[in-house]
Short mmCIF file of C-alpha atoms in Angstrom, two decimals:
data_model
loop_
_atom_site.label_atom_id
_atom_site.label_comp_id
_atom_site.label_asym_id
_atom_site.label_seq_id
_atom_site.Cartn_x
_atom_site.Cartn_y
_atom_site.Cartn_z
CA ASN A 4 0.20 0.15 0.19
CA ALA A 5 2.05 2.85 -1.37
CA GLY A 6 -0.50 5.82 -0.71
CA VAL A 7 -0.42 8.50 -3.03
CA THR A 8 2.90 8.43 -5.61
CA GLN A 9 3.99 11.17 -7.44
CA THR A 10 6.73 10.91 -10.52
CA PRO A 11 9.00 12.78 -11.65
CA LYS A 12 10.32 13.98 -7.92
CA PHE A 13 12.49 16.72 -9.54
CA GLN A 14 12.58 18.41 -13.00
CA VAL A 15 14.44 21.16 -14.69
CA LEU A 16 12.67 22.93 -17.66
CA LYS A 17 13.17 25.70 -20.08
CA THR A 18 10.83 27.96 -20.22
CA GLY A 19 8.53 27.21 -22.93
CA GLN A 20 8.66 23.26 -22.55
CA SER A 21 6.10 21.36 -21.80
CA MET A 22 5.64 18.66 -19.26
CA THR A 23 3.27 16.26 -17.45
CA LEU A 24 3.20 15.49 -13.13
CA GLN A 25 1.81 12.24 -12.85
CA CYS A 26 -0.01 11.29 -9.16
CA ALA A 27 -1.59 7.97 -8.48
CA GLN A 28 -3.15 6.58 -5.45
CA ASP A 29 -4.25 3.14 -4.13
CA MET A 30 -6.68 3.68 -1.41
CA ASN A 31 -9.50 3.57 -3.66
CA HIS A 32 -10.05 7.65 -3.02
CA ASN A 33 -12.81 9.37 -5.22
CA SER A 34 -11.12 12.81 -4.66
CA MET A 35 -7.60 13.93 -5.89
CA TYR A 36 -6.20 17.32 -5.59
CA TRP A 37 -3.20 19.01 -6.97
CA TYR A 38 -1.36 22.01 -4.94
CA ARG A 39 1.60 24.25 -5.62
CA GLN A 40 3.79 25.36 -2.65
CA ASP A 41 5.70 28.55 -2.81
CA PRO A 42 7.92 30.35 0.19
CA GLY A 43 6.18 31.83 2.55
CA MET A 44 2.14 31.33 0.82
CA GLY A 45 1.57 27.83 2.09
CA LEU A 46 -0.09 25.63 -0.27
CA ARG A 47 -2.59 26.63 -3.06
CA LEU A 48 -5.16 24.55 -4.93
CA ILE A 49 -4.48 24.28 -8.84
CA TYR A 50 -6.92 21.83 -9.66
CA TYR A 51 -9.22 19.24 -8.01
CA SER A 52 -11.00 16.40 -9.09
CA ALA A 53 -14.30 15.29 -6.97
CA SER A 54 -14.81 12.21 -8.76
CA GLU A 55 -13.69 10.27 -11.42
CA GLY A 56 -14.66 11.96 -14.59
CA THR A 57 -14.72 15.59 -13.21
CA THR A 58 -12.11 18.11 -13.12
CA ASP A 59 -12.55 21.96 -11.43
CA LYS A 60 -10.46 24.77 -11.24
CA GLY A 61 -8.95 26.02 -7.64
CA GLU A 62 -7.01 28.98 -6.79
CA VAL A 63 -4.59 29.45 -9.19
CA PRO A 64 -5.20 27.40 -12.44
CA ASN A 65 -3.86 29.23 -14.97
CA GLY A 66 -1.40 27.90 -16.93
CA TYR A 67 -2.12 24.37 -16.26
CA ASN A 68 -4.31 21.14 -17.56
CA VAL A 69 -5.52 18.31 -15.51
CA SER A 70 -6.43 14.91 -16.49
CA ARG A 71 -8.28 12.48 -14.63
CA LEU A 72 -7.33 9.47 -16.30
CA ASN A 73 -9.35 7.23 -14.31
CA LYS A 74 -9.88 6.59 -10.42
CA ARG A 75 -6.40 6.15 -9.37
CA GLU A 76 -4.64 8.47 -11.69
CA PHE A 77 -4.72 12.32 -11.90
CA SER A 78 -2.06 14.18 -14.20
CA LEU A 79 -1.27 17.98 -14.36
CA ARG A 80 0.29 19.05 -17.42
CA LEU A 81 2.17 22.35 -18.14
CA GLU A 82 1.91 23.33 -21.58
CA SER A 83 4.33 26.26 -21.66
CA ALA A 84 6.58 26.37 -18.42
CA ALA A 85 7.47 29.89 -17.39
CA PRO A 86 9.87 30.65 -14.21
CA SER A 87 7.03 31.67 -12.22
CA GLN A 88 5.83 27.91 -12.37
CA THR A 89 8.89 27.31 -10.58
CA SER A 90 7.48 25.35 -7.20
CA VAL A 91 6.99 22.04 -5.37
CA TYR A 92 4.02 20.11 -6.40
CA PHE A 93 1.84 18.33 -4.43
CA CYS A 94 -0.71 15.92 -5.41
CA ALA A 95 -3.51 14.86 -2.55
CA SER A 96 -6.34 12.37 -2.39
CA SER A 97 -9.66 12.07 0.10
CA ARG A 98 -12.40 9.42 0.10
CA GLY A 99 -14.77 12.07 -1.53
CA ALA A 100 -16.85 13.15 -3.22
CA ARG A 101 -19.63 14.60 -1.41
CA ALA A 102 -18.29 14.43 2.37
CA VAL A 103 -16.65 17.41 3.97
CA GLN A 104 -13.92 17.81 6.56
CA GLU A 105 -12.42 14.64 5.05
CA THR A 106 -8.40 14.41 5.54
CA GLN A 107 -6.47 14.47 2.54
CA TYR A 108 -3.33 12.41 2.25
CA PHE A 109 -0.56 13.89 0.38
CA GLY A 110 2.10 12.50 -2.02
CA PRO A 111 6.13 12.93 -1.46
CA GLY A 112 6.18 16.30 -3.95
CA THR A 113 7.75 17.12 -7.40
CA ARG A 114 10.05 19.68 -7.16
CA LEU A 115 10.06 21.58 -10.39
CA LEU A 116 12.68 24.56 -11.72
CA VAL A 117 11.88 26.80 -14.88
CA LEU A 118 14.79 28.37 -16.18
CA SER B 12 -12.55 33.49 0.64
CA GLN B 13 -10.98 31.67 4.06
CA GLU B 14 -7.57 33.26 4.96
CA LEU B 15 -5.75 31.43 7.42
CA GLU B 16 -2.77 33.04 9.77
CA GLN B 17 -0.17 31.28 11.19
CA SER B 18 2.10 32.51 14.13
CA PRO B 19 4.62 32.32 14.72
CA GLN B 20 6.28 31.80 11.23
CA SER B 21 9.39 30.45 12.52
CA LEU B 22 10.48 29.18 16.07
CA ILE B 23 13.37 28.07 17.47
CA VAL B 24 13.33 26.19 20.88
CA GLN B 25 15.58 23.94 23.10
CA GLU B 26 14.92 20.28 23.13
CA GLY B 27 12.56 20.04 26.20
CA LYS B 28 10.79 22.99 25.71
CA ASN B 29 6.89 23.52 25.05
CA LEU B 30 5.55 25.26 22.44
CA THR B 31 2.74 26.63 20.86
CA ILE B 32 1.76 27.61 17.32
CA ASN B 33 -1.58 29.30 16.59
CA CYS B 34 -3.84 29.43 13.55
CA THR B 35 -6.26 32.13 13.06
CA SER B 36 -9.33 32.33 10.52
CA SER B 37 -10.86 35.44 9.04
CA LYS B 38 -14.33 33.26 8.96
CA THR B 39 -15.76 30.15 10.96
CA LEU B 40 -13.92 26.83 10.86
CA TYR B 41 -15.65 23.94 9.96
CA GLY B 42 -12.60 21.44 9.45
CA LEU B 43 -9.34 22.44 10.79
CA TYR B 44 -6.64 20.21 9.79
CA TRP B 45 -2.88 20.25 11.37
CA TYR B 46 -0.29 18.91 8.88
CA LYS B 47 3.58 18.35 9.70
CA GLN B 48 5.86 18.69 6.96
CA LYS B 49 9.75 17.53 6.49
CA TYR B 50 12.15 19.69 4.58
CA GLY B 51 11.57 17.64 0.97
CA GLU B 52 8.62 15.65 2.23
CA GLY B 53 5.07 15.65 1.54
CA LEU B 54 2.32 16.27 4.39
CA ILE B 55 1.92 14.31 7.23
CA PHE B 56 -1.50 14.35 8.80
CA LEU B 57 -1.61 14.85 12.54
CA MET B 58 -4.89 15.90 13.31
CA MET B 59 -8.78 17.10 12.63
CA LEU B 60 -10.87 19.68 14.75
CA GLN B 61 -14.46 20.22 13.84
CA LYS B 62 -16.33 21.18 17.11
CA GLY B 63 -15.85 24.46 18.89
CA GLY B 64 -13.81 23.55 22.26
CA GLU B 65 -12.58 20.19 21.23
CA GLU B 66 -9.31 18.96 21.89
CA LYS B 67 -6.96 16.21 20.57
CA SER B 68 -4.28 14.46 21.69
CA HIS B 69 -1.75 12.34 20.05
CA GLU B 70 2.05 11.61 21.74
CA LYS B 71 3.36 15.22 22.81
CA ILE B 72 1.41 17.06 20.40
CA THR B 73 -2.25 18.60 21.34
CA ALA B 74 -4.30 20.39 19.14
CA LYS B 75 -7.67 22.67 20.14
CA LEU B 76 -10.38 24.48 18.55
CA ASP B 77 -11.53 27.61 20.30
CA GLU B 78 -15.52 28.00 21.23
CA LYS B 79 -16.18 30.27 18.92
CA LYS B 80 -14.11 28.16 16.02
CA GLN B 81 -11.60 30.73 14.65
CA GLN B 82 -8.68 29.69 16.00
CA SER B 83 -6.67 26.95 16.68
CA SER B 84 -3.64 25.93 18.44
CA LEU B 85 -0.83 23.24 18.39
CA HIS B 86 0.96 22.62 21.57
CA ILE B 87 4.00 20.62 21.95
CA THR B 88 4.91 19.40 25.17
CA ALA B 89 8.55 18.56 25.83
CA SER B 90 9.58 19.25 22.45
CA GLN B 91 12.26 17.00 20.80
CA PRO B 92 14.70 17.18 17.56
CA SER B 93 12.27 14.95 15.84
CA HIS B 94 9.22 17.50 16.10
CA ALA B 95 11.61 19.57 13.62
CA GLY B 96 9.61 20.54 10.46
CA ILE B 97 7.06 22.66 9.26
CA TYR B 98 3.47 23.10 10.62
CA LEU B 99 0.91 24.06 8.58
CA CYS B 100 -3.08 24.04 9.24
CA GLY B 101 -5.65 23.91 6.80
CA ALA B 102 -9.23 24.72 6.63
CA GLU B 103 -12.22 23.93 4.96
CA GLY B 104 -13.64 26.63 2.66
CA ASN B 105 -17.26 26.52 3.54
CA ALA B 106 -19.80 24.91 5.63
CA GLY B 107 -22.87 24.86 4.16
CA GLY B 108 -23.20 23.04 0.39
CA ILE B 109 -20.40 20.66 -0.80
CA SER B 110 -16.94 21.75 -0.69
CA TYR B 111 -15.32 18.67 -2.13
CA GLY B 112 -12.68 18.60 0.85
CA LYS B 113 -10.81 21.89 -0.70
CA LEU B 114 -8.84 23.46 2.07
CA THR B 115 -7.17 26.77 2.49
CA PHE B 116 -3.80 26.51 4.10
CA GLY B 117 -1.86 28.88 6.41
CA GLN B 118 1.88 30.12 5.22
CA GLY B 119 3.65 27.34 7.59
CA THR B 120 5.33 27.86 10.67
CA ILE B 121 8.99 26.48 10.49
CA LEU B 122 9.77 24.62 13.81
CA THR B 123 13.66 24.05 14.97
CA VAL B 124 14.43 22.29 17.77
CA HIS B 125 18.22 22.50 19.08
CA PRO B 126 19.56 19.28 20.83
#
């Protein structure tokens, strides 16, 4: 039981390049989330998926797209990376989809540097 | 939107000392989560509080939610180097309706414990 896994762990991109961050969970959770963490700003929600087949924007969605591939996997894509997207990206999941006050479980993060 | 303010932003203590981290909300809290993060790693769930006046403990860490449900505190007794890390509070965005577990996070408190 691995929980939430993310790949890659580290990535360096040049401005304008694209990449996809992968996330998978093995807890049979319905809801999945992508956050970015920047110094002094805590975590900010980029996109979330309340259940398989649905995705919605969070607080900072610009420059990102997501795909809920199936119940287990939720990917985050940067189509044209910018230096402002240098950050640590976390994926999380929770039992969801219609319950409030549910614990989210986080992956180990992906450190992205955009030059 | 919900905003969470954590204080202090950083804290340095000697091993064995007690400490408190606060999390204050601009709105009523309907689900308050405490997470711990070690550098370069994901977030580890500590505790979740829902009811006004609620208090939960795990080992040497106690979290409380005040009666008015706008402030939570995290207290560590007899701190150890293993307690070092970043502590983040997160809260549900709204009480009514369905929030799908979308969390707003505080900016984090960096705790250093000197042996």
